[in-house]
Coordinates of C-alpha atoms in Angstrom, one line a residue:
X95 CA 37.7 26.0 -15.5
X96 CA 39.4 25.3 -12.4
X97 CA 43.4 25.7 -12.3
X98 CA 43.9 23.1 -9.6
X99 CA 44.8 19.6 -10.5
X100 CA 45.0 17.7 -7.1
X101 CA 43.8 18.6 -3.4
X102 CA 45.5 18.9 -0.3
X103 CA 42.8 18.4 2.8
X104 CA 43.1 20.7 5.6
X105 CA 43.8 17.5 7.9
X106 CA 46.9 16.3 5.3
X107 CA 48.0 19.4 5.2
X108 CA 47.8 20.5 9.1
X109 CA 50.0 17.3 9.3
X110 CA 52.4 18.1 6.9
X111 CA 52.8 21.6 9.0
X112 CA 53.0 20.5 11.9
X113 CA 56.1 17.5 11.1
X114 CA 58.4 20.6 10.2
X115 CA 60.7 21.5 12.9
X116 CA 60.5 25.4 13.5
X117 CA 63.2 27.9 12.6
X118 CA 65.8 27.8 15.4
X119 CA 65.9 31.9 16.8
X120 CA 70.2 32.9 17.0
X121 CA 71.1 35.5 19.5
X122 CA 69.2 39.6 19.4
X123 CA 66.1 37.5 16.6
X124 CA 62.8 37.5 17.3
X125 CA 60.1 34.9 15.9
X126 CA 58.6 35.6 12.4
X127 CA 54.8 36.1 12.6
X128 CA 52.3 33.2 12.8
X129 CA 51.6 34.3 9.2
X130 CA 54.9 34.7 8.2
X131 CA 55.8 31.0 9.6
X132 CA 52.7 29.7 7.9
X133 CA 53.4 31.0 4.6
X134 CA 57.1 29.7 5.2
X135 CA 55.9 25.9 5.8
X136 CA 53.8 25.6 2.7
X137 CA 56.7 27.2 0.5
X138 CA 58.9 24.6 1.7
X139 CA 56.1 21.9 1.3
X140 CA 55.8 23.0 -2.5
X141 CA 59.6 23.2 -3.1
X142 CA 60.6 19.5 -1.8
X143 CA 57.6 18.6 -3.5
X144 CA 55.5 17.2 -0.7
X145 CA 52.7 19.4 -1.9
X146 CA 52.7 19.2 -5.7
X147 CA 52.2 22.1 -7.7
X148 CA 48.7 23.0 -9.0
X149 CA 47.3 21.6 -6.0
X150 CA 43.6 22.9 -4.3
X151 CA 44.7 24.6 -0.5
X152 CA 41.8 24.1 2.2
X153 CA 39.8 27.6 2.3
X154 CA 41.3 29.8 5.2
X155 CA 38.2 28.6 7.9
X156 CA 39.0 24.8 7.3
X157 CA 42.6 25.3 7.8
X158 CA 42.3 27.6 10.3
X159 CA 40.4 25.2 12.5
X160 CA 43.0 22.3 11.8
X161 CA 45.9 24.6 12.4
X162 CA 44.0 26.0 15.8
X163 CA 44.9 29.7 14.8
X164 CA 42.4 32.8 13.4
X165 CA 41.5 32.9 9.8
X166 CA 42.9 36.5 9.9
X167 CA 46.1 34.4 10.2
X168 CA 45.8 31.8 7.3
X169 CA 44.6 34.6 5.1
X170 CA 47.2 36.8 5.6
X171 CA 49.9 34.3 5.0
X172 CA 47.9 33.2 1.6
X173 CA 47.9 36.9 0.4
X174 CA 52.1 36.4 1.3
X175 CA 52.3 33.7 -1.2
X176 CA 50.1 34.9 -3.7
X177 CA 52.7 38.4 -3.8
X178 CA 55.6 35.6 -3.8
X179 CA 54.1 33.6 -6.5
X180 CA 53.7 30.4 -4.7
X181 CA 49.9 30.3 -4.8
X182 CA 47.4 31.6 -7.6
X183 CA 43.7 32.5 -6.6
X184 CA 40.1 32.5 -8.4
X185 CA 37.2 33.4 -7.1
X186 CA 34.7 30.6 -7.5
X187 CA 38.0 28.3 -8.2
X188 CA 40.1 28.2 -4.7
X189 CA 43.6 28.9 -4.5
X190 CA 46.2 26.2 -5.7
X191 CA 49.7 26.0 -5.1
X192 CA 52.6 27.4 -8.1
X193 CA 55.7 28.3 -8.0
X194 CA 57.6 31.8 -9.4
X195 CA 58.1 32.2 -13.3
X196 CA 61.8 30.8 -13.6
X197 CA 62.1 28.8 -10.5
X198 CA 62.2 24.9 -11.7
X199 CA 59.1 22.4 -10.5
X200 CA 60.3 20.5 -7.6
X201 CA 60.8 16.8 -7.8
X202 CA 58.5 14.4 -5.6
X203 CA 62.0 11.8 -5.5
X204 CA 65.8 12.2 -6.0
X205 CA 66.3 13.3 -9.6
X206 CA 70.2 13.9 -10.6
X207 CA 71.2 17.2 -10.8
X208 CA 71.7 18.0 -14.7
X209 CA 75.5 18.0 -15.5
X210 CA 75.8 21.5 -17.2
X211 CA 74.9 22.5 -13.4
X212 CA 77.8 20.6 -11.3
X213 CA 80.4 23.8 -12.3
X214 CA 78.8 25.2 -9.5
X215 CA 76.7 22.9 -7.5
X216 CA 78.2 20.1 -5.2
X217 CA 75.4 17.0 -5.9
X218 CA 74.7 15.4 -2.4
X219 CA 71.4 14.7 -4.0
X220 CA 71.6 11.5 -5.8
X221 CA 73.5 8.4 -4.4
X222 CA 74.9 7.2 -7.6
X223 CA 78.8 6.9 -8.5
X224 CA 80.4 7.6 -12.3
X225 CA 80.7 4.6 -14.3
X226 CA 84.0 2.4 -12.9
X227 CA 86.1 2.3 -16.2
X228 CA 87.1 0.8 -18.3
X229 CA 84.9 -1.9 -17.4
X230 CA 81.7 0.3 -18.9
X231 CA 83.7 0.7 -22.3
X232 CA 84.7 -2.8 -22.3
X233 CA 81.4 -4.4 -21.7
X234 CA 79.9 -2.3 -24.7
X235 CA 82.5 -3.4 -26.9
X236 CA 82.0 -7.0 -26.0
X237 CA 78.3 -6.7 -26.4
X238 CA 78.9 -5.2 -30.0
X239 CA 80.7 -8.3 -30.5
X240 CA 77.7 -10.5 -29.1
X241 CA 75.0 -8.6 -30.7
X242 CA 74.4 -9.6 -34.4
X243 CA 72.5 -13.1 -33.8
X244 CA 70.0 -10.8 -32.2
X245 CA 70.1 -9.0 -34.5
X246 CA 68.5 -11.0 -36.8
X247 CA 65.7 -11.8 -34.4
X248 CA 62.6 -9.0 -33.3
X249 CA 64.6 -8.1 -30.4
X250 CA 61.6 -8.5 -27.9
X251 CA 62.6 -10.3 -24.7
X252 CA 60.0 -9.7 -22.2
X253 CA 61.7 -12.1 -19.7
X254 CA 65.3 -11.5 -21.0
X255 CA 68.0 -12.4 -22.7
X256 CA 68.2 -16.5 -21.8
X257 CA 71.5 -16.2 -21.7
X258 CA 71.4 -13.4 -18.9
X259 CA 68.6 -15.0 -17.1
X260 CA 71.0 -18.3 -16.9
X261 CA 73.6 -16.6 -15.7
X262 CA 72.0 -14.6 -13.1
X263 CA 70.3 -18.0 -11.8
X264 CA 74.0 -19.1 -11.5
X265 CA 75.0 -16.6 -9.3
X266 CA 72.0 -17.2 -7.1
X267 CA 72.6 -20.8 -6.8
X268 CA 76.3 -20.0 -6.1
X269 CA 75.2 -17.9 -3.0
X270 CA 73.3 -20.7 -1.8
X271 CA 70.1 -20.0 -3.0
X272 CA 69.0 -23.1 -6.1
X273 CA 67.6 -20.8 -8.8
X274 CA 66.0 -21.6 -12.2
X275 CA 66.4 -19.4 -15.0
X276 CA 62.5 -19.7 -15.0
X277 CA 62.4 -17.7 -11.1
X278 CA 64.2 -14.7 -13.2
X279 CA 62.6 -11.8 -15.2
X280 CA 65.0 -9.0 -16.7
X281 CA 63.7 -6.0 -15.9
X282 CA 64.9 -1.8 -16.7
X283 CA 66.3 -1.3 -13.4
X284 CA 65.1 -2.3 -9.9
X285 CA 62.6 1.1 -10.4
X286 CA 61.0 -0.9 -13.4
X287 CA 60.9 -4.2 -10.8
X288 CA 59.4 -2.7 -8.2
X289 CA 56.8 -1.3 -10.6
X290 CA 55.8 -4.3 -11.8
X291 CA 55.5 -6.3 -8.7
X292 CA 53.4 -3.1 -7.0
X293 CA 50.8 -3.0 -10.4
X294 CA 50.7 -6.9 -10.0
X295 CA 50.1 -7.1 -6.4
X296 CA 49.0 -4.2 -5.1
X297 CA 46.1 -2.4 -6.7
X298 CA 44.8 1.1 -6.0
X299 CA 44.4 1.6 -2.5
X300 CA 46.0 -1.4 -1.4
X301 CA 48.5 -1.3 1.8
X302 CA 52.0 -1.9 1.3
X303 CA 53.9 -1.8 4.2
X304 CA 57.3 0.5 4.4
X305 CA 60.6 0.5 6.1
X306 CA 60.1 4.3 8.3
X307 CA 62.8 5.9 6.9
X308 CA 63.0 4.3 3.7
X309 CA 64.0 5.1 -0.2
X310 CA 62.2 8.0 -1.3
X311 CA 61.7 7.3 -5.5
X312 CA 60.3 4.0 -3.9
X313 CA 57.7 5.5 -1.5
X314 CA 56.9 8.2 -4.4
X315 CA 56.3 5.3 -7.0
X316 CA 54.2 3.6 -4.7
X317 CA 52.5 6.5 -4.0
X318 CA 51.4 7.5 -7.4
X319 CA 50.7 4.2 -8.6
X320 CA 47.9 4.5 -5.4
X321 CA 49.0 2.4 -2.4
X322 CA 48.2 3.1 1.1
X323 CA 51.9 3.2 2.8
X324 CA 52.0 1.9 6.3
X325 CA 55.5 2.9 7.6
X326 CA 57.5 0.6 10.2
X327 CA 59.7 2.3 12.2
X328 CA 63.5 0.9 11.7
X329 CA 65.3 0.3 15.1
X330 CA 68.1 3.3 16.1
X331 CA 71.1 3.8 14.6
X332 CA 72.2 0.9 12.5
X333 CA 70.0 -1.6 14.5
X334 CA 67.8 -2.7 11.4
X335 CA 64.4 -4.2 11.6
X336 CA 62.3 -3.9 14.5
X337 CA 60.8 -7.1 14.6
X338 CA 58.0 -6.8 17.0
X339 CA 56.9 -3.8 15.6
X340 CA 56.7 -5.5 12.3
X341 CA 55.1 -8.4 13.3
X342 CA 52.1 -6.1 14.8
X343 CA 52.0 -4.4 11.7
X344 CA 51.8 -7.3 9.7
X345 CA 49.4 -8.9 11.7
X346 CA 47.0 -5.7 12.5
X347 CA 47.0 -3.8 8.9
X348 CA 46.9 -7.1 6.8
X349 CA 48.8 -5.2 3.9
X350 CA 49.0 -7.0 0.5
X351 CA 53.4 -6.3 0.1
X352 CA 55.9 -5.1 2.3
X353 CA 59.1 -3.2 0.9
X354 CA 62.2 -3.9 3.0
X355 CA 66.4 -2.9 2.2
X356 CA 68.4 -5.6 3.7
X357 CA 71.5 -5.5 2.9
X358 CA 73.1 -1.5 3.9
X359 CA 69.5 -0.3 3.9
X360 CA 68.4 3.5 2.5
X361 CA 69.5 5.9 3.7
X362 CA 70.7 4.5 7.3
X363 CA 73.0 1.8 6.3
X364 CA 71.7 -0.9 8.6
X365 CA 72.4 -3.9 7.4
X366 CA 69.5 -6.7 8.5
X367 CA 71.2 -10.0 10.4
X368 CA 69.8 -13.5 10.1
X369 CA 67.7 -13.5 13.3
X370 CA 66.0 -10.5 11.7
X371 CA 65.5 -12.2 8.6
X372 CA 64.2 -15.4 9.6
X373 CA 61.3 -13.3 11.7
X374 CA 60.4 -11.2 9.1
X375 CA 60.2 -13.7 6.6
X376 CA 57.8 -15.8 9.0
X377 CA 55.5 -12.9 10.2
X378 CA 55.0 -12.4 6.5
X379 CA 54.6 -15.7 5.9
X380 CA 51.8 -15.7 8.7
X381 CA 50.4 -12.5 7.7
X382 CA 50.1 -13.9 4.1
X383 CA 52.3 -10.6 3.0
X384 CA 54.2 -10.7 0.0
X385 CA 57.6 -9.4 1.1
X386 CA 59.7 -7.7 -1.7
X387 CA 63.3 -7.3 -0.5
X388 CA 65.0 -4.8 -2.1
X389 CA 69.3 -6.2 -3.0
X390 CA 70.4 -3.4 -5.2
X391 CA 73.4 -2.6 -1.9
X392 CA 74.1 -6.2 -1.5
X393 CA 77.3 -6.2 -3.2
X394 CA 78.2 -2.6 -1.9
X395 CA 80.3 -4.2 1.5
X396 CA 82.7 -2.1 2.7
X397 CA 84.6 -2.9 5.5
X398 CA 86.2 -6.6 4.5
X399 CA 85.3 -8.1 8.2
X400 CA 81.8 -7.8 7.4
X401 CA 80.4 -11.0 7.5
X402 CA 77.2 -10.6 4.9
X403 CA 74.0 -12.8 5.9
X404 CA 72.2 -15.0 4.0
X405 CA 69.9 -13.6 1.4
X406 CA 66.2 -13.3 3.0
X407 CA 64.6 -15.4 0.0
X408 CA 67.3 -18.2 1.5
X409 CA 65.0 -18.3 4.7
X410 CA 61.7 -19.1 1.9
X411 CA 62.2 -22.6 0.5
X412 CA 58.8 -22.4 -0.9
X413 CA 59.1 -19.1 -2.7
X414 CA 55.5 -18.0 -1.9
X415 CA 56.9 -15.1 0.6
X416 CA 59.6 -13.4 -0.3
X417 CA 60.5 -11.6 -4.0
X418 CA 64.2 -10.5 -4.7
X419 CA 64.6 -7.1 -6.6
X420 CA 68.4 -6.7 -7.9
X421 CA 70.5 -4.3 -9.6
X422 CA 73.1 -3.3 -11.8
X423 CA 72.8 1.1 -11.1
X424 CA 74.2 0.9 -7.8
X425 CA 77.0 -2.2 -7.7
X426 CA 78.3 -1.0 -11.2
X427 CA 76.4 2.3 -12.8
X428 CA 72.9 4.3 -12.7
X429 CA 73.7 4.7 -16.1
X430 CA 73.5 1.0 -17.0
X431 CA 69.6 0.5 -16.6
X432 CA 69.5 -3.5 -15.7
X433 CA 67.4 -5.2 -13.1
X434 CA 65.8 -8.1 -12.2
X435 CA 63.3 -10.0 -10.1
X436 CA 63.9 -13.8 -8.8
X437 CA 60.8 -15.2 -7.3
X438 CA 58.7 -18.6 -8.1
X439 CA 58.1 -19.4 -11.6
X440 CA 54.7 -18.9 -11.6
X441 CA 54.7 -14.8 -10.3
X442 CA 57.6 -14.8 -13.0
X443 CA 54.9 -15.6 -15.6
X444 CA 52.9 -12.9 -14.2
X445 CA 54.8 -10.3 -14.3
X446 CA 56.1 -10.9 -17.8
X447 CA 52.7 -11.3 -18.8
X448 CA 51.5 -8.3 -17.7
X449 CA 54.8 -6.8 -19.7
X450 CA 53.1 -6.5 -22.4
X451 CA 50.7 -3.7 -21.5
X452 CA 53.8 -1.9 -20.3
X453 CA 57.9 -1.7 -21.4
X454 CA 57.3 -4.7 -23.6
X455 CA 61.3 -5.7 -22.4
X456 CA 64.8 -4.4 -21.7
X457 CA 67.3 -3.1 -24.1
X458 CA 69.4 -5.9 -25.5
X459 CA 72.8 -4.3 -25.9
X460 CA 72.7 -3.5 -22.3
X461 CA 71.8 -6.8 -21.1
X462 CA 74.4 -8.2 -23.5
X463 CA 77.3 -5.8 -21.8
X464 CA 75.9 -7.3 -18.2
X465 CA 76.2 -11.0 -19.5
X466 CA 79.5 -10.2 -20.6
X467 CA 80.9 -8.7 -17.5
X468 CA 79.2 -11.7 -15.4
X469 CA 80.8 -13.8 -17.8
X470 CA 84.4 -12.6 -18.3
X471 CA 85.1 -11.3 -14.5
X472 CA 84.5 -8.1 -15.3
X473 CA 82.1 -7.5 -13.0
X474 CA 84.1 -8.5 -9.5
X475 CA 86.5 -6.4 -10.7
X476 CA 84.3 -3.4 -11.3
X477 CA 82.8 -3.9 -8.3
X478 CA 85.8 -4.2 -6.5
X479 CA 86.6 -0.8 -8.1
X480 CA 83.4 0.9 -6.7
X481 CA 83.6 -0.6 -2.9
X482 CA 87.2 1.0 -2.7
X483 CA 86.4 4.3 -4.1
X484 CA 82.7 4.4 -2.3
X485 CA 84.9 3.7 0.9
X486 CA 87.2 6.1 0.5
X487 CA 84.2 8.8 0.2
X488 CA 82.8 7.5 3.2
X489 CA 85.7 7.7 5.3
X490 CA 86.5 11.6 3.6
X491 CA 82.7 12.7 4.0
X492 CA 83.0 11.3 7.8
X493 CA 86.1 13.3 8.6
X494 CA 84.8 16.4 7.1
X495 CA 81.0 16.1 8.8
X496 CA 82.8 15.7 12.3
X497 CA 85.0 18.8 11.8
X498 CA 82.6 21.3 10.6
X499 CA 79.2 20.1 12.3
X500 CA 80.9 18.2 15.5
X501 CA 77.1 18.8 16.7
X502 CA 75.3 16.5 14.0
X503 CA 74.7 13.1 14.7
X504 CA 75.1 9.7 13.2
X505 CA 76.5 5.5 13.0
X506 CA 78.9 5.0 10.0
X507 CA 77.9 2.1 8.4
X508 CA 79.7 -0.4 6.7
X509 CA 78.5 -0.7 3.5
X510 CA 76.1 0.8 1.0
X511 CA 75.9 4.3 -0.3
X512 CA 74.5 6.9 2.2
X513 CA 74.9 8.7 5.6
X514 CA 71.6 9.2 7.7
X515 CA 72.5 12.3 10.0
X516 CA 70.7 14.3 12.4
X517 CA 70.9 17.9 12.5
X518 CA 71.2 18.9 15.5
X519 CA 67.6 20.0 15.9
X520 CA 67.7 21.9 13.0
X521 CA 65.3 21.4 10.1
X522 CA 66.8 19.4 7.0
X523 CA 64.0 21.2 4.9
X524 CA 65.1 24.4 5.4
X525 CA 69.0 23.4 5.2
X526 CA 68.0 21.5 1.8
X527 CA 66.4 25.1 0.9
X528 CA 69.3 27.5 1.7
X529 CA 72.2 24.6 0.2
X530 CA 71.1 24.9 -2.8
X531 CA 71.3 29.0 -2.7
X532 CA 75.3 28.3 -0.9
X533 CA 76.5 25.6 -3.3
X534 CA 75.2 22.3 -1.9
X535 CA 72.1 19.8 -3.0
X536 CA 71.2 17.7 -0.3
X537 CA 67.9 16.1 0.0
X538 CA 65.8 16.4 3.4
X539 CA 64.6 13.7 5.9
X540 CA 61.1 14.1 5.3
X541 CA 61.6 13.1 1.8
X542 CA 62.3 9.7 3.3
X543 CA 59.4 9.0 5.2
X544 CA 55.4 9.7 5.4
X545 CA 53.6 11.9 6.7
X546 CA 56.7 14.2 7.2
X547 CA 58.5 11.9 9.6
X548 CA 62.2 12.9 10.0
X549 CA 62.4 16.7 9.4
X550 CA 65.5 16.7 11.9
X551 CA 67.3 14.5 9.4
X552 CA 69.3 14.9 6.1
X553 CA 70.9 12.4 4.0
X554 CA 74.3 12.4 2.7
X555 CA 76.0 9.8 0.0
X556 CA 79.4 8.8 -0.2
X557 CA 79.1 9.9 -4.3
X558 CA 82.4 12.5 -3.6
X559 CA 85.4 12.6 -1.8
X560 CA 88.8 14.5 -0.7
X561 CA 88.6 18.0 -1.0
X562 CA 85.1 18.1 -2.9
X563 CA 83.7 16.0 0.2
X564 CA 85.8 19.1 2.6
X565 CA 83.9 21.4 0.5
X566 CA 80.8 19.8 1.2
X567 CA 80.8 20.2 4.7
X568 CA 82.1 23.9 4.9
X569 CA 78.5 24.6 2.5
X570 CA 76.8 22.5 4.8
X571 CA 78.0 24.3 7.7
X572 CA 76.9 27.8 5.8
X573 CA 74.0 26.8 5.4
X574 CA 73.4 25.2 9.0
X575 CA 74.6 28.7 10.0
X576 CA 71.6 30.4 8.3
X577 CA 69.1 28.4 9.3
X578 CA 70.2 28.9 13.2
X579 CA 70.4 32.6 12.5
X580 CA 67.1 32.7 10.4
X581 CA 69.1 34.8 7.7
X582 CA 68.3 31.8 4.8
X583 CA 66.0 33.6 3.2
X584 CA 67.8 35.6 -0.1
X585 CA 70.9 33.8 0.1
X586 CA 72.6 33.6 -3.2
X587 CA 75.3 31.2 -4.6
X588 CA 78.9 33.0 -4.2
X589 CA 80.8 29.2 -4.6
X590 CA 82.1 28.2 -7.4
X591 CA 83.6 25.1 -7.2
X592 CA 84.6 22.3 -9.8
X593 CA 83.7 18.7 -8.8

């Protein structure tokens, strides 16, 4: 019985090789063999996860054609990872990829670094900020207070709690936008949105059309559930949208949804302005694409002379284009699992039809301690919290970048979570490898795009600040250091550092 759950095909995989940047050579090194550098890009393939585990490698010919070098060169660097325990063999079977007793599977998205590990580990990984207090206590205790008429009921709310779905119509209609408690469904977080609006719209094999960078759990949900991405490339630096190149992908690939960040988009920050709304909102309109617009940074402004546009779903009167995705896990906390959709009454129905074959609905206390810090103030305060302390990191995590890697490149924007940098020509897969071994999780550019667009790139959020964000950037610059010298390979942790 074979070993091997999934297959990579020698073209996927030649393409996947080929995106990653090669090591830079320091002073008195001399390039690794071709095998040795082969065997290199598909251990770093398997650790970010871009090549899953237990997954069927071409046979050395196939490869070797794609790749344009002698078998002698694919099989030697095969045999290098079978001795490192990165690939397992059968005869009759293939060889698929593993990974060493004791090392931990690699994640296809950003999963949070497990607490007991942050002694030691500065988390660069996951842009998410500890729960603003005590507005998190608070908001429990008030739901407590709210909860025992619900008690009494089954507890099921596949569209929400009325009252939250009234009060998050308010707010909509407050910005401008006239909203029904009917155009809102409750979800468990904007992951468990976006979910629902890809299984409702976009079957297996559809196209779904992506900003190029955009949020990797997104682009790894999409791609299990089966879609076929079709990345946009976002303008430079904190431009935004590239609206002709959108409207020619709209028009010439026909795909069934586009994803787009508007509002401090991830991981570059750009922050979309009306002119680009309006447009993409028509092409997608023309193109008959449903456009799913992703607010979970709206709130997150944070420089006070930013003037914030109007929502996209304010240039769709109709509401047959455009479907808002909202959040509490960025604005307020990751740990507080609350989303929701607003589009026309009608998809609404949909979707919380279709509920019932999935989550069945949202926790009630949690959606009770949302209503009552929409309801009380709570929640501007909160978030006033968050936008002072995310833009304090910011500002610290700047300073500390330009002083220990002057050489790395980027536009600070002024809001959101997250700092898009470029390396310098380095390779953020192999600096996302050997930070982890100095002391520092950081996730990679390529994790960000498709097809392995972006290896020059890493992301950074603002999630610490002051002399943890100082530390960051001396680990970063260790590990830059390594990568230029090609001495990554061994490195242990010797940082301990308390976050």
């Amino acid at each position: 019985m074979a070993q091997w759950t999934s297959a990579v095909g020698s073209a996927q995989l030649a393409r996947l090789l080929t995106s990653q940047q090669p090591r830079p050579a320091g002073p008195g090194t001399r390039r690794p063999p071709a095998y040795r550098a082969l065997a290199d890009g598909i251990r770093l393939l398997v650790l970010e996860g871009r090549v899953p585990v237990a997954a069927r490698l071409p046979a050395e010919r196939e490869l070797a054609v794609a790749l344009s070098v002698s078998r002698t060169t694919v099989a030697a660097a095969y045999e290098a990872l079978r001795a490192e325990g990165f690939l397992e063999s059968r005869r009759g079977a293939g060889s698929w990829t593993a990974v060493p007793a004791g090392n931990p599977l690699p994640a296809r998205g950003l999963e949070p670094l497990p607490p007991e590990a942050l002694g030691s580990m500065i988390d660069l990984g996951c842009a998410a900020l500890p729960a603003p207090e005590p507005w998190l206590t608070r908001s429990v205790q008030g739901a407590l207070e709210e909860l025992p008429p619900y008690a009494h009921t089954h507890g099921d709310y596949p569209a929400g709690l009325p009252a939250l779905r009234a009060m998050l119509a308010e707010r909509y209609t407050a910005r401008g936008i006239p909203t029904m408690p009917e155009q809102i469904m409750v979800t468990t977080g904007a992951m468990g949105a976006i979910d629902a609006i890809c299984h409702l719209f976009a079957g297996r094999g559809e196209r779904i059309a992506v900003e190029s960078p955009s949020y990797a759990n997104i682009l790894q949900l999409m791609r299990e559930a089966g879609a076929r991405l079709v990345p946009v490339a976002m303008s430079e630096g904190l431009g935004g949208w590239d609206l002709e190149r959108w409207r020619q992908v709209l028009r010439d690939a026909a795909p069934r949804l586009a994803y787009v960040v508007a509002d401090f988009h991830n991981p570059t920050g750009a922050l979309a302005d009306e002119d680009q709304r309006r447009g993409l909102v028509d092409a997608a309109r023309s193109a008959g694409t449903v456009l799913v617009v992703d607010e979970t940074m709206s709130e997150l402004r944070l420089d006070d002379d930013v003037d914030m546009p109007r929502p996209v779903c304010g240039f769709d009167p109709a509401g047959a284009t455009v479907i808002t995705v909202g959040s509490a896990s960025k604005a307020f906390w990751a740990g507080m699992r609350i989303g929701w959709v607003r589009a026309a009454p009608d998809v609404i129905r949909s979707l919380v039809a279709a509920r019932a074959y999935a989550d069945l609905g949202t926790p009630v206390l949690e959606q009770l301690a949302v209503n009552w810090l929409l309801n009380t103030g709570g929640w501007r305060e909160a978030v006033d919290v968050r936008r002072a302390q995310a833009r304090d990191n910011r500002d610290a995590l700047v300073a500390a970048v330009r002083r220990e890697l002057p050489h790395w490149e980027f536009e600070v924007p002024r809001g959101g979570l997250t700092l898009w940098v470029r390396t310098g020509g380095l390779s953020g897969s192999r600096l996302a490898e050997v930070g982890e071994r100095v002391g520092v999780r950081v996730p990679s550019g390529p994790r960000f795009g498709v097809d392995g667009a972006f290896e020059g790139y890493v992301r950074l959020p603002f999630t610490v600040g002051g002399a943890v964000a100082d530390e960051a950037a001396v680990r970063l610059a260790a590990a830059a250091r390594l990568v230029e010298s090609g001495a990554g390979a061994g490195v242990q942790s010797t940082h301990s550092f308390v976050a």
